[in-house]
Amino acid sequence: MAKRKKTKVAIQGIATSFHEVAALTYFQEPIETVECLSFHELCESLKNGTSDYAVMAIENSIAGSILPNYFLLQSYHFSIIGELYLPIHMHLLALPGVKLDDIKSIESHPMAIRQCTEFIHTLNGVEVRESDDTALSAKRVKELKLKNTAAIANEFAAKKFGLQILEKRIETHKKNFTRFLVLTKRSNGKLESNKASLCFEVANEVGSLAEALMTFKNNSINLTKIQSIPIIGKPSEYSIHIDVEWKRRKSYDEAMRQVLRQVKNLNVLGEYKKAKIEYR
């Protein structure tokens, strides 16, 4: 009997990165992760068919929205089929035997660094370096035997690369999570949904955005996210990204019919099931 082919999922980073943890958590089945060191590479993997799905971080509860990823969503026209809120626990990792006083530099992904700024500010004279991935930073410390460098990463990276945890839970706020989107090239359109991600443009006139947003309110649609993105080549014009939730599908459909007459270039990025936020 032929073996079932594993689903290929593109992640930003390498094995044990938070993206891999998110992918494994969401799919709940054996998957093959396709490692990508940038979000652009991740999108190219999905576009070119070297992966079936992609898992992309879009915002963090401490560091905020990842704005470049909104531009990627617009450029590649993928479908969002799901989301996941992953609790993020950051640890300071170093080679066995190294003490905190020995550390002269800290390395990690820029978003991880932003989530740990309060802890980093307590360290005097320590250089902070940005890298492509949290797990990759841990791997570098191990392979290059960097005795005066620590990495900010998760406990899975510590175990995989044989590093000790110098300081646990160094994130600025303990209820820290990252929201990930699950992307595919073509949605089958049959998913159960109660949430949608949309983007559109409005006229540069007084009240034009407010009018569109009131349409959702008047139809009992909950607005959970709003993000403006500059439109390249059009100064003072923005693309508006919103996330909405509904209890009755008819209410959402009616709101969409009305808002179509109020905005320009309305694009449904995806309709999917709302994920739970569970702190651990």
mmCIF file of C-alpha atoms in Angstrom:
data_model
loop_
_atom_site.group_PDB
_atom_site.id
_atom_site.type_symbol
_atom_site.label_atom_id
_atom_site.label_comp_id
_atom_site.label_asym_id
_atom_site.label_seq_id
_atom_site.Cartn_x
_atom_site.Cartn_y
_atom_site.Cartn_z
ATOM 1 C CA MET A 1 0.000 0.000 0.000
ATOM 2 C CA ALA A 2 1.466 3.388 -1.008
ATOM 3 C CA LYS A 3 2.451 5.747 1.761
ATOM 4 C CA ARG A 4 0.281 8.823 2.106
ATOM 5 C CA LYS A 5 2.135 11.870 0.885
ATOM 6 C CA LYS A 6 2.747 14.387 3.658
ATOM 7 C CA THR A 7 1.267 17.854 3.318
ATOM 8 C CA LYS A 8 4.013 20.404 2.624
ATOM 9 C CA VAL A 9 3.762 23.571 4.691
ATOM 10 C CA ALA A 10 6.031 26.575 4.146
ATOM 11 C CA ILE A 11 7.290 28.220 7.344
ATOM 12 C CA GLN A 12 9.430 31.262 8.001
ATOM 13 C CA GLY A 13 12.528 29.956 9.733
ATOM 14 C CA ILE A 14 13.914 26.508 10.408
ATOM 15 C CA ALA A 15 12.883 23.498 12.509
ATOM 16 C CA THR A 16 11.837 24.395 16.091
ATOM 17 C CA SER A 17 11.020 27.982 15.065
ATOM 18 C CA PHE A 18 7.722 29.416 16.273
ATOM 19 C CA HIS A 19 6.408 29.078 12.716
ATOM 20 C CA GLU A 20 7.034 25.336 12.789
ATOM 21 C CA VAL A 21 5.319 25.050 16.177
ATOM 22 C CA ALA A 22 2.356 26.980 14.743
ATOM 23 C CA ALA A 23 2.188 24.739 11.664
ATOM 24 C CA LEU A 24 2.297 21.523 13.710
ATOM 25 C CA THR A 25 -0.319 22.879 16.116
ATOM 26 C CA TYR A 26 -2.714 23.926 13.356
ATOM 27 C CA PHE A 27 -2.575 20.878 11.108
ATOM 28 C CA GLN A 28 -2.576 18.254 13.877
ATOM 29 C CA GLU A 29 -1.121 15.653 11.494
ATOM 30 C CA PRO A 30 2.314 14.664 10.173
ATOM 31 C CA ILE A 31 3.473 17.430 7.818
ATOM 32 C CA GLU A 32 6.638 18.242 5.927
ATOM 33 C CA THR A 33 7.796 21.776 6.674
ATOM 34 C CA VAL A 34 9.458 23.777 3.914
ATOM 35 C CA GLU A 35 12.017 26.060 5.574
ATOM 36 C CA CYS A 36 12.126 29.643 4.255
ATOM 37 C CA LEU A 37 14.414 32.307 5.712
ATOM 38 C CA SER A 38 12.188 35.213 4.649
ATOM 39 C CA PHE A 39 8.482 35.841 4.235
ATOM 40 C CA HIS A 40 9.062 36.608 0.556
ATOM 41 C CA GLU A 41 10.677 33.183 0.129
ATOM 42 C CA LEU A 42 7.710 31.652 1.956
ATOM 43 C CA CYS A 43 5.283 33.256 -0.501
ATOM 44 C CA GLU A 44 7.363 32.153 -3.478
ATOM 45 C CA SER A 45 7.316 28.569 -2.176
ATOM 46 C CA LEU A 46 3.521 28.582 -2.080
ATOM 47 C CA LYS A 47 3.253 30.355 -5.433
ATOM 48 C CA ASN A 48 5.621 27.910 -7.160
ATOM 49 C CA GLY A 49 3.958 24.818 -5.717
ATOM 50 C CA THR A 50 6.879 23.629 -3.597
ATOM 51 C CA SER A 51 4.485 23.807 -0.666
ATOM 52 C CA ASP A 52 0.751 23.134 -0.335
ATOM 53 C CA TYR A 53 0.136 25.677 2.401
ATOM 54 C CA ALA A 54 2.025 28.443 4.169
ATOM 55 C CA VAL A 55 1.879 29.625 7.769
ATOM 56 C CA MET A 56 2.610 33.328 8.123
ATOM 57 C CA ALA A 57 2.827 35.457 11.282
ATOM 58 C CA ILE A 58 0.776 38.639 10.916
ATOM 59 C CA GLU A 59 0.823 40.269 14.364
ATOM 60 C CA ASN A 60 2.129 39.940 17.897
ATOM 61 C CA SER A 61 0.436 41.144 21.069
ATOM 62 C CA ILE A 62 3.580 43.022 22.173
ATOM 63 C CA ALA A 63 5.391 43.973 18.956
ATOM 64 C CA GLY A 64 2.269 44.735 16.908
ATOM 65 C CA SER A 65 1.454 44.156 13.242
ATOM 66 C CA ILE A 66 4.022 42.848 10.780
ATOM 67 C CA LEU A 67 3.321 45.465 8.130
ATOM 68 C CA PRO A 68 5.438 44.008 5.274
ATOM 69 C CA ASN A 69 3.287 40.863 5.405
ATOM 70 C CA TYR A 70 0.167 42.881 4.598
ATOM 71 C CA PHE A 71 1.879 44.018 1.395
ATOM 72 C CA LEU A 72 2.710 40.374 0.609
ATOM 73 C CA LEU A 73 -0.920 39.341 1.113
ATOM 74 C CA GLN A 74 -1.982 41.996 -1.380
ATOM 75 C CA SER A 75 0.727 41.100 -3.894
ATOM 76 C CA TYR A 76 0.324 37.316 -3.967
ATOM 77 C CA HIS A 77 -3.482 37.047 -3.724
ATOM 78 C CA PHE A 78 -3.413 33.902 -1.578
ATOM 79 C CA SER A 79 -6.507 32.726 0.290
ATOM 80 C CA ILE A 80 -6.567 32.760 4.080
ATOM 81 C CA ILE A 81 -8.202 29.508 5.213
ATOM 82 C CA GLY A 82 -7.436 29.633 8.930
ATOM 83 C CA GLU A 83 -5.721 31.353 11.807
ATOM 84 C CA LEU A 84 -3.932 30.376 14.995
ATOM 85 C CA TYR A 85 -3.028 32.289 18.148
ATOM 86 C CA LEU A 86 0.155 30.768 19.538
ATOM 87 C CA PRO A 87 1.389 31.618 23.057
ATOM 88 C CA ILE A 88 4.968 32.875 22.755
ATOM 89 C CA HIS A 89 7.473 32.198 25.529
ATOM 90 C CA MET A 90 10.926 33.626 24.932
ATOM 91 C CA HIS A 91 14.063 32.289 26.613
ATOM 92 C CA LEU A 92 17.679 33.417 26.601
ATOM 93 C CA LEU A 93 19.798 30.492 25.373
ATOM 94 C CA ALA A 94 23.569 29.978 25.601
ATOM 95 C CA LEU A 95 26.184 27.236 25.486
ATOM 96 C CA PRO A 96 26.328 24.973 28.565
ATOM 97 C CA GLY A 97 28.479 26.483 31.304
ATOM 98 C CA VAL A 98 28.180 30.066 30.054
ATOM 99 C CA LYS A 99 26.980 32.615 32.621
ATOM 100 C CA LEU A 100 24.892 35.732 32.048
ATOM 101 C CA ASP A 101 27.895 37.929 32.861
ATOM 102 C CA ASP A 102 29.786 36.293 29.963
ATOM 103 C CA ILE A 103 27.261 37.460 27.364
ATOM 104 C CA LYS A 104 28.440 40.331 25.164
ATOM 105 C CA SER A 105 25.826 40.053 22.407
ATOM 106 C CA ILE A 106 22.287 38.789 21.900
ATOM 107 C CA GLU A 107 20.959 37.553 18.562
ATOM 108 C CA SER A 108 17.434 36.833 17.353
ATOM 109 C CA HIS A 109 14.705 37.704 14.871
ATOM 110 C CA PRO A 110 13.678 41.409 14.998
ATOM 111 C CA MET A 111 10.141 40.586 16.189
ATOM 112 C CA ALA A 112 11.514 38.429 19.020
ATOM 113 C CA ILE A 113 13.852 41.235 20.053
ATOM 114 C CA ARG A 114 10.945 43.697 20.139
ATOM 115 C CA GLN A 115 9.012 41.345 22.407
ATOM 116 C CA CYS A 116 11.869 41.295 24.935
ATOM 117 C CA THR A 117 12.985 44.943 25.011
ATOM 118 C CA GLU A 118 12.383 45.441 28.740
ATOM 119 C CA PHE A 119 14.649 42.520 29.638
ATOM 120 C CA ILE A 120 17.309 43.563 27.124
ATOM 121 C CA HIS A 121 17.371 47.084 28.587
ATOM 122 C CA THR A 122 18.376 45.626 31.963
ATOM 123 C CA LEU A 123 21.617 44.321 30.448
ATOM 124 C CA ASN A 124 24.501 46.772 30.285
ATOM 125 C CA GLY A 125 26.847 46.927 27.309
ATOM 126 C CA VAL A 126 25.279 44.007 25.446
ATOM 127 C CA GLU A 127 25.095 44.313 21.657
ATOM 128 C CA VAL A 128 21.825 43.270 20.015
ATOM 129 C CA ARG A 129 21.980 41.703 16.549
ATOM 130 C CA GLU A 130 19.062 40.874 14.264
ATOM 131 C CA SER A 131 18.877 37.559 12.412
ATOM 132 C CA ASP A 132 16.522 35.766 10.028
ATOM 133 C CA ASP A 133 15.068 33.418 12.627
ATOM 134 C CA THR A 134 15.015 32.638 16.356
ATOM 135 C CA ALA A 135 15.903 28.964 15.881
ATOM 136 C CA LEU A 136 18.636 29.856 13.393
ATOM 137 C CA SER A 137 20.219 32.107 16.031
ATOM 138 C CA ALA A 138 20.244 29.208 18.483
ATOM 139 C CA LYS A 139 21.780 26.964 15.849
ATOM 140 C CA ARG A 140 24.539 29.507 15.172
ATOM 141 C CA VAL A 141 25.445 29.745 18.864
ATOM 142 C CA LYS A 142 25.790 25.955 19.001
ATOM 143 C CA GLU A 143 27.605 25.315 15.722
ATOM 144 C CA LEU A 144 30.003 28.254 16.000
ATOM 145 C CA LYS A 145 30.542 27.666 19.739
ATOM 146 C CA LEU A 146 29.813 31.315 20.525
ATOM 147 C CA LYS A 147 30.635 31.561 24.228
ATOM 148 C CA ASN A 148 29.859 35.273 24.528
ATOM 149 C CA THR A 149 26.641 35.248 22.433
ATOM 150 C CA ALA A 150 23.143 34.293 23.557
ATOM 151 C CA ALA A 151 20.098 33.624 21.387
ATOM 152 C CA ILE A 152 16.481 34.474 22.081
ATOM 153 C CA ALA A 153 14.393 31.448 21.082
ATOM 154 C CA ASN A 154 12.007 28.827 22.449
ATOM 155 C CA GLU A 155 12.579 25.729 24.566
ATOM 156 C CA PHE A 156 12.364 23.440 21.519
ATOM 157 C CA ALA A 157 15.405 25.166 20.023
ATOM 158 C CA ALA A 158 17.229 24.806 23.356
ATOM 159 C CA LYS A 159 16.629 21.040 23.362
ATOM 160 C CA LYS A 160 17.407 20.510 19.684
ATOM 161 C CA PHE A 161 20.714 22.378 19.756
ATOM 162 C CA GLY A 162 21.816 21.389 23.264
ATOM 163 C CA LEU A 163 21.767 24.874 24.772
ATOM 164 C CA GLN A 164 21.033 25.887 28.330
ATOM 165 C CA ILE A 165 18.327 28.359 29.258
ATOM 166 C CA LEU A 166 20.055 31.277 30.991
ATOM 167 C CA GLU A 167 16.853 33.208 31.641
ATOM 168 C CA LYS A 168 13.283 31.950 31.232
ATOM 169 C CA ARG A 169 10.227 33.887 30.035
ATOM 170 C CA ILE A 170 11.979 37.121 29.115
ATOM 171 C CA GLU A 171 9.074 38.440 27.017
ATOM 172 C CA THR A 172 7.903 41.862 28.201
ATOM 173 C CA HIS A 173 4.354 40.700 28.947
ATOM 174 C CA LYS A 174 3.603 37.134 30.001
ATOM 175 C CA LYS A 175 0.315 36.990 28.063
ATOM 176 C CA ASN A 176 2.237 37.149 24.814
ATOM 177 C CA PHE A 177 0.894 35.562 21.636
ATOM 178 C CA THR A 178 1.441 35.722 17.897
ATOM 179 C CA ARG A 179 -1.368 35.423 15.403
ATOM 180 C CA PHE A 180 -0.571 33.249 12.382
ATOM 181 C CA LEU A 181 -2.502 33.000 9.118
ATOM 182 C CA VAL A 182 -2.790 29.761 7.159
ATOM 183 C CA LEU A 183 -2.553 30.429 3.417
ATOM 184 C CA THR A 184 -3.211 28.449 0.261
ATOM 185 C CA LYS A 185 -3.182 29.301 -3.446
ATOM 186 C CA ARG A 186 -6.807 28.370 -3.994
ATOM 187 C CA SER A 187 -9.499 27.957 -1.380
ATOM 188 C CA ASN A 188 -12.098 25.259 -1.998
ATOM 189 C CA GLY A 189 -14.755 27.658 -0.713
ATOM 190 C CA LYS A 190 -16.440 24.983 1.426
ATOM 191 C CA LEU A 191 -14.948 25.837 4.808
ATOM 192 C CA GLU A 192 -17.122 26.615 7.789
ATOM 193 C CA SER A 193 -16.522 30.278 8.561
ATOM 194 C CA ASN A 194 -17.461 33.013 11.016
ATOM 195 C CA LYS A 195 -14.589 35.416 10.349
ATOM 196 C CA ALA A 196 -13.173 37.171 7.289
ATOM 197 C CA SER A 197 -10.175 39.289 6.321
ATOM 198 C CA LEU A 198 -10.938 42.034 3.818
ATOM 199 C CA CYS A 199 -9.109 44.913 2.190
ATOM 200 C CA PHE A 200 -10.483 47.889 0.273
ATOM 201 C CA GLU A 201 -9.896 51.528 -0.583
ATOM 202 C CA VAL A 202 -12.105 54.513 0.186
ATOM 203 C CA ALA A 203 -12.364 57.957 -1.332
ATOM 204 C CA ASN A 204 -10.201 60.639 0.273
ATOM 205 C CA GLU A 205 -13.288 62.417 1.595
ATOM 206 C CA VAL A 206 -14.645 63.260 5.018
ATOM 207 C CA GLY A 207 -16.499 60.297 6.509
ATOM 208 C CA SER A 208 -15.888 57.813 3.685
ATOM 209 C CA LEU A 209 -14.178 55.249 5.922
ATOM 210 C CA ALA A 210 -16.611 55.830 8.771
ATOM 211 C CA GLU A 211 -19.543 55.172 6.426
ATOM 212 C CA ALA A 212 -18.140 51.792 5.403
ATOM 213 C CA LEU A 213 -17.400 50.775 8.976
ATOM 214 C CA MET A 214 -20.884 51.814 10.118
ATOM 215 C CA THR A 215 -22.327 49.434 7.537
ATOM 216 C CA PHE A 216 -20.732 46.526 9.395
ATOM 217 C CA LYS A 217 -21.959 47.860 12.734
ATOM 218 C CA ASN A 218 -25.513 48.289 11.449
ATOM 219 C CA ASN A 219 -25.516 44.645 10.366
ATOM 220 C CA SER A 220 -24.211 43.393 13.754
ATOM 221 C CA ILE A 221 -20.774 42.524 12.340
ATOM 222 C CA ASN A 222 -17.936 42.777 14.865
ATOM 223 C CA LEU A 223 -14.799 44.589 13.675
ATOM 224 C CA THR A 224 -11.795 42.924 15.371
ATOM 225 C CA LYS A 225 -8.880 44.461 13.447
ATOM 226 C CA ILE A 226 -8.209 47.523 11.312
ATOM 227 C CA GLN A 227 -4.893 48.294 9.646
ATOM 228 C CA SER A 228 -4.087 50.932 7.037
ATOM 229 C CA ILE A 229 -1.380 50.245 4.447
ATOM 230 C CA PRO A 230 0.040 52.984 2.183
ATOM 231 C CA ILE A 231 -0.698 52.507 -1.507
ATOM 232 C CA ILE A 232 2.618 52.610 -3.337
ATOM 233 C CA GLY A 233 2.793 55.465 -5.820
ATOM 234 C CA LYS A 234 -0.289 57.192 -4.392
ATOM 235 C CA PRO A 235 0.712 59.617 -1.611
ATOM 236 C CA SER A 236 -1.931 60.070 1.119
ATOM 237 C CA GLU A 237 -3.940 57.075 -0.128
ATOM 238 C CA TYR A 238 -4.284 53.858 1.847
ATOM 239 C CA SER A 239 -5.563 50.331 1.559
ATOM 240 C CA ILE A 240 -7.688 49.449 4.573
ATOM 241 C CA HIS A 241 -7.372 45.912 5.964
ATOM 242 C CA ILE A 242 -10.039 44.736 8.390
ATOM 243 C CA ASP A 243 -11.019 41.519 10.134
ATOM 244 C CA VAL A 244 -14.707 40.981 10.855
ATOM 245 C CA GLU A 245 -16.673 38.330 12.743
ATOM 246 C CA TRP A 246 -20.337 37.358 12.544
ATOM 247 C CA LYS A 247 -22.905 35.144 14.235
ATOM 248 C CA ARG A 248 -25.297 34.964 11.283
ATOM 249 C CA ARG A 249 -23.946 34.444 7.774
ATOM 250 C CA LYS A 250 -26.883 36.385 6.329
ATOM 251 C CA SER A 251 -25.803 39.475 8.269
ATOM 252 C CA TYR A 252 -22.297 39.282 6.811
ATOM 253 C CA ASP A 253 -23.596 38.745 3.263
ATOM 254 C CA GLU A 254 -25.924 41.745 3.573
ATOM 255 C CA ALA A 255 -23.119 43.936 4.939
ATOM 256 C CA MET A 256 -20.893 42.926 2.034
ATOM 257 C CA ARG A 257 -23.620 43.791 -0.496
ATOM 258 C CA GLN A 258 -23.944 47.254 1.012
ATOM 259 C CA VAL A 259 -20.250 47.970 1.470
ATOM 260 C CA LEU A 260 -19.552 47.064 -2.167
ATOM 261 C CA ARG A 261 -21.312 50.305 -3.102
ATOM 262 C CA GLN A 262 -19.281 52.361 -0.629
ATOM 263 C CA VAL A 263 -15.663 51.325 -1.254
ATOM 264 C CA LYS A 264 -13.265 50.660 -4.125
ATOM 265 C CA ASN A 265 -11.315 47.503 -4.936
ATOM 266 C CA LEU A 266 -12.915 45.344 -2.247
ATOM 267 C CA ASN A 267 -10.978 42.091 -1.901
ATOM 268 C CA VAL A 268 -11.936 39.161 0.330
ATOM 269 C CA LEU A 269 -8.575 37.771 1.467
ATOM 270 C CA GLY A 270 -10.226 34.827 3.160
ATOM 271 C CA GLU A 271 -13.237 33.520 5.079
ATOM 272 C CA TYR A 272 -12.399 31.078 7.853
ATOM 273 C CA LYS A 273 -13.178 29.915 11.364
ATOM 274 C CA LYS A 274 -12.247 32.207 14.237
ATOM 275 C CA ALA A 275 -9.465 30.775 16.432
ATOM 276 C CA LYS A 276 -9.447 30.746 20.223
ATOM 277 C CA ILE A 277 -6.861 32.576 22.302
ATOM 278 C CA GLU A 278 -5.644 30.274 25.061
ATOM 279 C CA TYR A 279 -2.880 31.539 27.349
ATOM 280 C CA ARG A 280 -0.449 29.018 28.758
#
